[in-house]
Amino acid sequence: MFSSEIARLRKLGVQGLLFQLLNLLSVVTSGLMMWKALCLITNSESPIVVVLSGSMEPAFYRGDILFLTNPHHVPYEVGDITVYKVPGGDVPIVHRVIESHITNTTQLLLTKGDNNPGDDLVLYGGMQWLEPKHIIGRVRGFLPYVGYVTIALNDFPQLKYALLGGVGVFLLLQKEGS
Amino acid sequence: MHSTFQRLNNITSLATTYLMVLLSLISIASYLALPPVNMGRIDVKDLIIQHGRLRRYAAKNEELASIRFDLTTDLTTLLTSYNTKQLFLYLTASYETDPSLDVPQVNHEVVLWDRIITRADTRDFRAVGNKMVGKTKGKKGRGKIRVEEGKNVYTWRDPSGSFKNIPSANLTLHYSLMPYVGLISSGIAATAQGPIALPEPLFFLPHKDMSDSEVENESLRDKKKKAGDLTIFHVKVTTSFDKVFKGFADKYGIRDGVYRFLYYSHRLGEKQTPSDFGMRPGHRYGISAEVLQEGG
């Protein structure tokens, strides 16, 4: 079954194999560069996020993709949907701002999920207010369903390894110029 | 040489590219062609400030504002636009510290009331109080919003615990449009006629014969009251009694006509003023509320 592939690998030789490895690396690094460039442009540490919970239904469902921006020194407004992460919390939360109090030094924010009965005070881990330093960005764009791929990959880790392995093997074995 | 795998790969990548181009064109076009909104209006019926506590652990006694308002606006054009999934309507109060005072300036904006209108709603939205009316037999339509006697669903409070440095607030109804795909847009759907002045707080203090805990822990709504039960409270009288009664009713969640209010066994009427009973403004008086109906 793999005899032809092995034969091809033999034909490539060490130099060819290294060249293929270089190809693989350039694919990975260019992806990383594009992501980091997007981070720089949007000033957000994670400009694209996937919705993981149903707390913003019917606006966002699990698996929807959100595009964020976080311009420097632009205050958040009430009604903005923000993505925030509190110290000690492991997942970013997508919720709407319902209170904003701008003082000389900072901005105090309170958020709530559209589908939740109460506000988010219990999620803040002892803090009374959310501050701009906790916020990753505000939601500007929306693309439905596509993010479900990552949820599936997270829920079934085998799928993730199979996919990564498959892509790696494919790139290594790919014939140049084909 | 083209293998089946390569053909499949080419087809899916081409399809994905075209789909993405189409979706981005749709989102840009719908964002640019967003219809204008006829400005609706908000009428503030009543605004009172009283002392109370939030229903949460270790809440402090602070000033809480409650508002009643009427609201009309028409968002049909937005809702029937082809890339509209839902509208999130939210009524905000924005206010700031009195600039003439020598205290730190704070700009506040808080949501008092909100409502989601989805494209699937095929009836105009009409509500009295916080209840929807005519959900099944209302006029067919989409996007006409009418709220009568609406109340704030979120507690209106200030981080400082007091509204004393705040002269007035502006009320605005905003919308946030969620598209099926593309950019989220927002705007203003209705405004009040002008800034609303914030009144002096009303005081409902427990009578000295009652212990603090008795008043704080047994709110009238949680406990079935017998006819003839008396609740004694102190009130700082400002202008007329109807605000006092309204504040008391809001605080304890009681209905009209279930209680009557007494001052030394004299019945207090809504139309009467404190001066009718020889009360002086700014002073505190003990008033009692008597239960008239069982289970009120």
Coordinates of C-alpha atoms in Angstrom, one line a residue:
Chain A
M1 CA 0.0 0.0 0.0
F2 CA 2.7 2.4 1.0
S3 CA 5.4 0.9 -1.3
S4 CA 5.0 3.6 -3.9
E5 CA 5.2 6.4 -1.3
I6 CA 8.3 4.8 0.2
A7 CA 9.8 4.5 -3.2
R8 CA 9.1 8.2 -3.8
L9 CA 10.8 9.1 -0.5
R10 CA 13.9 7.1 -1.5
K11 CA 13.9 9.0 -4.8
L12 CA 13.7 12.3 -3.0
G13 CA 16.9 11.7 -1.0
V14 CA 18.0 13.6 2.0
Q15 CA 18.2 17.0 0.2
G16 CA 14.7 16.6 -1.2
L17 CA 13.3 15.5 2.2
L18 CA 14.8 18.6 3.8
F19 CA 13.3 20.8 1.1
Q20 CA 9.9 19.3 1.8
L21 CA 10.4 19.9 5.5
L22 CA 11.2 23.5 4.7
N23 CA 8.0 23.8 2.7
L24 CA 6.0 22.5 5.6
L25 CA 7.7 25.0 8.0
S26 CA 7.0 27.9 5.6
V27 CA 3.3 26.9 5.5
V28 CA 3.1 26.8 9.3
T29 CA 5.1 30.1 9.9
S30 CA 3.2 32.1 7.2
G31 CA -0.1 31.1 8.9
L32 CA 1.4 32.2 12.2
M33 CA 2.6 35.5 10.7
M34 CA -0.8 36.2 9.2
W35 CA -2.5 35.6 12.6
K36 CA 0.0 37.9 14.4
A37 CA -0.4 40.6 11.7
L38 CA -4.2 40.4 12.3
C39 CA -3.5 40.7 16.1
L40 CA -1.4 43.9 15.4
I41 CA -4.0 45.5 13.1
T42 CA -6.9 44.8 15.4
N43 CA -4.9 45.4 18.6
S44 CA -6.5 42.3 20.0
E45 CA -4.7 39.2 21.4
S46 CA -7.3 37.0 19.7
P47 CA -9.1 38.8 16.8
I48 CA -11.1 35.7 15.8
V49 CA -13.0 33.7 18.4
V50 CA -15.5 30.8 18.3
V51 CA -18.6 31.0 20.5
L52 CA -18.5 28.2 23.0
S53 CA -21.7 28.7 25.0
G54 CA -25.3 29.5 24.4
S55 CA -25.4 32.5 26.7
M56 CA -25.8 35.0 23.9
E57 CA -28.6 33.1 22.0
P58 CA -30.4 34.0 19.8
A59 CA -27.6 36.3 18.6
F60 CA -24.8 33.8 18.7
Y61 CA -25.0 30.0 18.9
R62 CA -22.3 27.5 19.6
G63 CA -19.8 27.3 16.7
D64 CA -20.4 30.8 15.3
I65 CA -17.2 32.8 14.5
L66 CA -16.8 36.3 15.7
F67 CA -14.3 38.9 14.5
L68 CA -13.0 41.4 17.1
T69 CA -11.3 44.7 17.1
N70 CA -9.9 46.5 20.1
P71 CA -8.7 50.0 19.1
H72 CA -6.5 51.7 21.7
H73 CA -8.1 54.3 23.9
V74 CA -11.6 53.9 22.5
P75 CA -13.9 53.4 25.4
Y76 CA -16.3 50.5 25.4
E77 CA -20.0 51.5 25.1
V78 CA -23.0 50.1 26.6
G79 CA -24.6 47.6 24.2
D80 CA -21.2 46.6 22.7
I81 CA -20.6 42.8 22.8
T82 CA -17.2 42.3 24.3
V83 CA -15.0 39.2 24.7
Y84 CA -13.3 39.2 28.1
K85 CA -11.1 37.0 30.2
V86 CA -10.9 37.4 34.0
P87 CA -7.7 36.5 35.8
G88 CA -7.9 32.8 36.8
G89 CA -10.7 32.2 34.2
D90 CA -9.7 29.7 31.5
V91 CA -12.1 30.5 28.7
P92 CA -12.9 33.9 27.1
I93 CA -16.5 34.9 27.6
V94 CA -18.6 36.7 25.0
H95 CA -21.2 39.0 26.7
R96 CA -22.8 42.4 26.3
V97 CA -21.9 45.5 28.3
I98 CA -24.8 46.8 30.3
E99 CA -23.1 49.3 32.6
S100 CA -20.2 51.6 31.9
H101 CA -18.7 54.2 34.4
I102 CA -15.8 56.2 32.9
T103 CA -13.5 57.8 35.6
N104 CA -10.3 59.7 35.1
T105 CA -8.2 56.6 35.5
T106 CA -10.2 53.7 34.2
Q107 CA -13.5 52.4 33.0
L108 CA -15.7 50.2 35.1
L109 CA -17.9 47.8 33.2
L110 CA -20.6 45.3 34.0
T111 CA -21.6 42.6 31.4
K112 CA -24.5 40.2 30.9
G113 CA -25.3 37.4 28.5
D114 CA -28.5 38.1 26.5
N115 CA -29.8 34.7 27.3
N116 CA -28.8 34.8 31.0
P117 CA -31.2 35.9 33.7
G118 CA -28.7 37.8 35.8
D119 CA -25.5 39.9 35.2
D120 CA -22.0 38.5 35.2
L121 CA -20.8 39.6 38.7
V122 CA -20.6 35.9 39.8
L123 CA -18.2 35.3 36.8
Y124 CA -15.7 38.0 37.8
G125 CA -14.1 35.9 40.5
G126 CA -14.5 38.4 43.4
M127 CA -14.0 41.6 41.3
Q128 CA -16.8 44.1 41.5
W129 CA -16.3 45.5 38.0
L130 CA -14.7 44.5 34.7
E131 CA -11.9 46.8 33.5
P132 CA -10.5 47.5 30.0
K133 CA -7.4 45.4 30.7
H134 CA -9.6 42.3 31.0
I135 CA -11.2 42.8 27.6
I136 CA -9.8 41.0 24.5
G137 CA -12.0 43.0 22.0
R138 CA -15.4 43.9 20.9
V139 CA -17.4 42.0 18.3
R140 CA -17.6 43.7 14.9
G141 CA -18.3 40.9 12.5
F142 CA -20.1 37.6 12.5
L143 CA -19.9 34.3 10.5
P144 CA -22.2 31.5 11.4
Y145 CA -21.5 27.7 11.9
V146 CA -17.9 27.7 10.6
G147 CA -16.3 27.6 14.0
Y148 CA -18.0 24.2 14.8
V149 CA -15.0 22.6 13.2
T150 CA -12.8 23.7 16.2
I151 CA -15.5 22.7 18.7
A152 CA -15.5 19.2 17.1
L153 CA -11.7 19.1 17.2
N154 CA -11.8 20.0 20.9
D155 CA -14.5 17.6 21.8
F156 CA -12.9 14.7 19.9
P157 CA -9.1 15.1 20.3
Q158 CA -8.4 12.0 18.2
L159 CA -9.8 13.9 15.2
K160 CA -7.3 16.7 15.9
Y161 CA -4.3 14.4 15.9
A162 CA -5.6 12.5 12.8
L163 CA -6.0 15.8 10.9
L164 CA -2.6 17.2 12.0
G165 CA -0.8 14.0 11.1
G166 CA -2.6 13.7 7.8
V167 CA -1.7 17.2 6.8
G168 CA 1.9 16.7 7.8
V169 CA 2.3 13.4 5.9
F170 CA 0.6 14.9 2.9
L171 CA 2.9 17.9 2.8
L172 CA 6.0 15.8 3.2
L173 CA 5.0 13.4 0.5
Q174 CA 3.7 16.0 -1.9
K175 CA 5.5 16.0 -5.2
E176 CA 7.0 19.4 -6.0
G177 CA 5.3 21.2 -8.9
S178 CA 2.2 19.0 -8.9
Chain B
M1 CA -1.3 14.1 -13.4
H2 CA -4.5 14.8 -11.4
S3 CA -5.6 12.4 -8.8
T4 CA -9.1 12.2 -7.4
F5 CA -7.8 13.8 -4.2
Q6 CA -6.4 16.8 -6.0
R7 CA -9.6 17.3 -8.0
L8 CA -11.6 17.2 -4.8
N9 CA -9.2 19.6 -3.1
N10 CA -9.4 22.1 -6.0
I11 CA -13.2 22.0 -6.1
T12 CA -13.6 22.6 -2.4
S13 CA -11.1 25.4 -2.3
L14 CA -12.7 27.1 -5.3
A15 CA -16.2 26.7 -3.7
T16 CA -14.9 28.0 -0.4
T17 CA -13.3 31.0 -2.1
Y18 CA -16.5 31.9 -4.0
L19 CA -18.7 31.4 -1.0
M20 CA -16.4 33.7 1.1
V21 CA -16.4 36.4 -1.7
L22 CA -20.2 36.1 -1.9
L23 CA -20.7 36.4 1.9
S24 CA -18.4 39.4 2.2
L25 CA -20.2 41.1 -0.7
I26 CA -23.5 40.5 1.1
S27 CA -22.2 41.8 4.4
I28 CA -20.8 45.0 2.8
A29 CA -23.9 45.6 0.7
S30 CA -26.3 45.2 3.6
Y31 CA -24.1 47.3 5.8
L32 CA -24.0 50.2 3.3
A33 CA -27.7 49.9 2.4
L34 CA -28.9 50.0 6.0
P35 CA -32.3 51.8 6.1
P36 CA -32.7 55.0 8.2
V37 CA -34.9 54.8 11.3
N38 CA -37.7 57.2 12.1
M39 CA -36.9 58.5 15.6
G40 CA -39.4 57.3 18.1
R41 CA -40.1 58.8 21.5
I42 CA -39.7 58.0 25.2
D43 CA -42.0 59.6 27.8
V44 CA -40.9 59.3 31.4
K45 CA -43.9 58.8 33.6
D46 CA -42.2 58.7 36.9
L47 CA -38.8 58.5 38.4
I48 CA -38.1 57.9 42.1
I49 CA -35.0 57.3 44.1
Q50 CA -35.1 55.3 47.3
H51 CA -32.8 53.4 49.6
G52 CA -32.5 49.7 49.2
R53 CA -30.2 46.7 48.8
L54 CA -29.5 44.6 45.8
R55 CA -30.4 40.9 46.1
R56 CA -26.9 39.6 46.4
Y57 CA -24.4 38.6 49.0
A58 CA -23.0 41.5 51.2
A59 CA -25.0 44.1 49.4
K60 CA -24.8 47.6 51.0
N61 CA -27.7 49.9 51.6
E62 CA -27.6 52.3 48.6
E63 CA -29.8 54.6 46.5
L64 CA -31.7 52.8 43.8
A65 CA -33.6 54.6 41.1
S66 CA -36.8 53.2 39.5
I67 CA -38.4 54.6 36.4
R68 CA -41.7 54.1 34.5
F69 CA -41.8 55.1 30.9
D70 CA -43.8 54.9 27.7
L71 CA -42.1 54.1 24.5
T72 CA -43.1 54.1 20.8
T73 CA -40.9 53.5 17.7
D74 CA -41.1 51.8 14.4
L75 CA -38.3 49.5 13.3
T76 CA -40.1 47.8 10.5
T77 CA -37.5 48.9 7.9
L78 CA -34.6 47.5 9.9
L79 CA -36.4 44.2 10.6
T80 CA -37.4 43.6 7.0
S81 CA -34.0 44.3 5.6
Y82 CA -32.7 41.0 4.1
N83 CA -29.7 40.5 6.3
T84 CA -31.3 41.1 9.7
K85 CA -31.4 38.2 12.1
Q86 CA -32.5 40.1 15.2
L87 CA -32.6 43.5 16.8
F88 CA -31.4 44.0 20.4
L89 CA -33.3 47.0 21.8
Y90 CA -31.9 48.6 24.9
L91 CA -32.9 51.7 26.8
T92 CA -30.0 53.5 28.4
A93 CA -29.6 56.3 30.9
S94 CA -26.5 58.4 30.4
Y95 CA -25.5 60.9 33.0
E96 CA -22.4 62.5 34.5
T97 CA -21.3 64.2 37.7
D98 CA -22.3 67.8 38.2
P99 CA -19.3 69.6 36.6
S100 CA -19.5 72.6 39.0
L101 CA -18.8 70.3 42.0
D102 CA -15.3 69.6 43.2
V103 CA -15.6 65.8 42.9
P104 CA -14.0 63.3 40.5
Q105 CA -15.9 63.4 37.2
V106 CA -17.5 60.2 36.1
N107 CA -19.4 59.5 32.9
H108 CA -22.0 56.9 33.4
E109 CA -24.1 54.9 30.9
V110 CA -26.3 52.1 32.1
V111 CA -28.9 49.8 30.4
L112 CA -32.3 50.0 32.2
W113 CA -34.5 47.9 29.9
D114 CA -33.8 45.6 27.0
R115 CA -35.7 43.4 24.5
I116 CA -34.8 41.1 21.6
I117 CA -36.9 41.3 18.5
T118 CA -36.2 38.5 16.1
R119 CA -37.1 38.2 12.4
A120 CA -39.3 35.3 13.3
D121 CA -41.7 37.6 15.3
T122 CA -44.6 38.2 13.0
R123 CA -46.6 40.5 15.4
D124 CA -45.8 44.0 16.4
F125 CA -44.3 44.3 19.8
R126 CA -46.7 45.7 22.4
A127 CA -46.2 45.5 26.2
V128 CA -47.8 47.0 29.2
G129 CA -45.6 47.0 32.3
N130 CA -43.1 44.2 31.8
K131 CA -45.7 41.9 30.3
M132 CA -46.3 41.4 26.6
V133 CA -49.9 41.8 25.5
G134 CA -51.6 40.5 22.4
K135 CA -48.9 37.9 21.6
T136 CA -51.3 35.7 19.6
K137 CA -54.1 38.1 18.6
G138 CA -52.2 41.3 18.1
K139 CA -52.0 43.1 14.8
K140 CA -49.9 41.2 12.2
G141 CA -46.8 43.2 11.5
R142 CA -43.2 43.4 12.3
G143 CA -41.1 46.0 14.1
K144 CA -43.7 48.4 15.5
I145 CA -42.7 48.8 19.2
R146 CA -45.0 50.1 21.8
V147 CA -44.4 49.9 25.5
E148 CA -46.8 51.4 28.1
E149 CA -45.9 51.8 31.7
G150 CA -42.6 50.0 31.2
K151 CA -40.3 49.6 34.2
N152 CA -36.6 49.3 34.4
V153 CA -35.6 45.6 34.4
Y154 CA -32.1 46.2 35.6
T155 CA -31.5 48.0 38.9
W156 CA -30.4 51.5 38.3
R157 CA -27.7 52.4 40.8
D158 CA -24.5 54.4 40.9
P159 CA -21.1 52.9 41.9
S160 CA -20.8 55.6 44.6
G161 CA -24.0 54.4 46.1
S162 CA -25.7 57.8 45.7
F163 CA -27.2 60.0 43.0
K164 CA -26.7 63.2 45.0
N165 CA -24.0 64.7 42.6
I166 CA -26.0 63.9 39.5
P167 CA -28.5 66.6 38.4
S168 CA -30.0 64.9 35.4
A169 CA -29.9 61.9 33.0
N170 CA -30.5 61.4 29.2
L171 CA -32.7 58.5 28.1
T172 CA -32.1 56.9 24.7
L173 CA -33.4 53.7 23.1
H174 CA -30.6 52.1 21.0
Y175 CA -30.8 49.2 18.6
S176 CA -28.1 46.7 17.8
L177 CA -28.6 44.9 14.6
M178 CA -27.4 41.3 14.4
P179 CA -27.0 40.2 10.8
Y180 CA -27.1 36.6 9.4
V181 CA -23.6 37.3 8.3
G182 CA -21.3 40.3 8.4
L183 CA -21.0 43.5 10.4
I184 CA -22.9 44.3 13.6
S185 CA -24.4 47.8 13.4
S186 CA -26.1 49.9 15.9
G187 CA -28.0 53.2 16.2
I188 CA -30.6 55.2 18.0
A189 CA -34.3 54.3 17.8
A190 CA -35.9 56.7 20.2
T191 CA -35.1 59.6 22.5
A192 CA -36.7 61.4 25.4
Q193 CA -37.7 65.0 25.0
G194 CA -34.8 66.3 27.1
P195 CA -32.7 65.5 30.1
I196 CA -34.7 64.1 33.1
A197 CA -34.0 65.7 36.4
L198 CA -33.1 63.2 39.2
P199 CA -35.3 63.8 42.3
E200 CA -34.4 63.8 46.0
P201 CA -34.4 60.3 47.4
L202 CA -37.4 59.0 49.4
F203 CA -36.6 57.3 52.7
F204 CA -38.3 54.2 54.0
L205 CA -36.7 53.6 57.4
P206 CA -37.8 50.9 59.8
H207 CA -39.7 52.2 62.8
K208 CA -37.6 52.1 66.0
D209 CA -39.9 49.4 67.5
M210 CA -39.1 47.0 64.7
S211 CA -35.7 45.4 64.5
D212 CA -33.6 46.0 61.4
S213 CA -33.6 42.3 60.5
E214 CA -37.3 42.0 60.6
V215 CA -37.8 44.6 58.0
E216 CA -34.9 43.6 55.7
N217 CA -35.4 39.9 55.7
E218 CA -39.2 39.7 55.6
S219 CA -40.1 41.6 52.5
L220 CA -43.9 41.8 52.2
R221 CA -43.9 39.8 49.0
D222 CA -42.4 36.8 50.6
K223 CA -44.7 36.6 53.5
K224 CA -48.5 36.2 53.4
K225 CA -50.0 39.1 55.3
K226 CA -53.2 38.9 57.2
A227 CA -55.8 41.7 56.8
G228 CA -55.2 44.3 59.5
D229 CA -51.4 43.8 59.7
L230 CA -49.5 47.0 60.1
T231 CA -46.1 47.9 58.7
I232 CA -44.7 51.1 60.2
F233 CA -42.1 53.0 58.3
H234 CA -40.5 56.5 58.5
V235 CA -40.7 58.7 55.5
K236 CA -38.9 61.8 54.6
V237 CA -41.7 63.8 53.0
T238 CA -40.9 65.8 49.9
T239 CA -43.9 67.0 47.9
S240 CA -46.9 64.7 47.8
F241 CA -47.9 61.3 49.0
D242 CA -48.4 59.5 45.7
K243 CA -44.7 59.2 45.2
V244 CA -44.3 57.8 48.7
F245 CA -47.0 55.2 48.0
K246 CA -45.6 54.3 44.6
G247 CA -42.1 53.9 46.1
F248 CA -43.4 51.7 48.9
A249 CA -45.4 49.6 46.4
D250 CA -42.4 49.2 44.1
K251 CA -40.1 48.3 47.0
Y252 CA -42.3 45.6 48.4
G253 CA -44.0 44.5 45.2
I254 CA -47.6 45.1 46.3
R255 CA -50.7 45.9 44.2
D256 CA -52.8 49.0 44.3
G257 CA -55.7 48.9 46.6
V258 CA -54.4 46.2 48.8
Y259 CA -52.9 48.6 51.3
R260 CA -53.9 51.9 52.8
F261 CA -51.6 54.3 54.4
L262 CA -52.2 55.9 57.8
Y263 CA -50.8 58.7 59.8
Y264 CA -52.1 58.5 63.5
S265 CA -55.2 56.7 62.2
H266 CA -55.8 59.3 59.5
R267 CA -56.1 57.9 56.1
L268 CA -53.6 59.4 53.6
G269 CA -54.9 60.1 50.1
E270 CA -52.8 60.3 47.0
K271 CA -54.1 63.7 46.2
Q272 CA -53.3 65.0 49.7
T273 CA -50.1 66.8 50.5
P274 CA -48.0 66.6 53.7
S275 CA -49.0 70.2 54.6
D276 CA -52.6 68.9 55.0
F277 CA -51.4 67.0 58.0
G278 CA -49.1 69.7 59.3
M279 CA -46.0 67.9 58.1
R280 CA -43.0 70.0 57.2
P281 CA -40.9 69.1 54.1
G282 CA -37.6 67.6 54.7
H283 CA -38.6 66.1 58.1
R284 CA -39.2 62.4 58.9
Y285 CA -42.6 61.1 60.0
G286 CA -43.8 57.7 61.0
I287 CA -46.4 56.4 58.6
S288 CA -48.1 53.0 58.7
A289 CA -49.3 50.8 55.9
E290 CA -52.3 48.6 56.7
V291 CA -53.1 45.4 54.8
L292 CA -56.7 45.5 53.5
Q293 CA -56.9 42.2 51.7
E294 CA -55.6 38.8 52.7
G295 CA -52.5 37.6 50.9
G296 CA -51.6 41.0 49.5

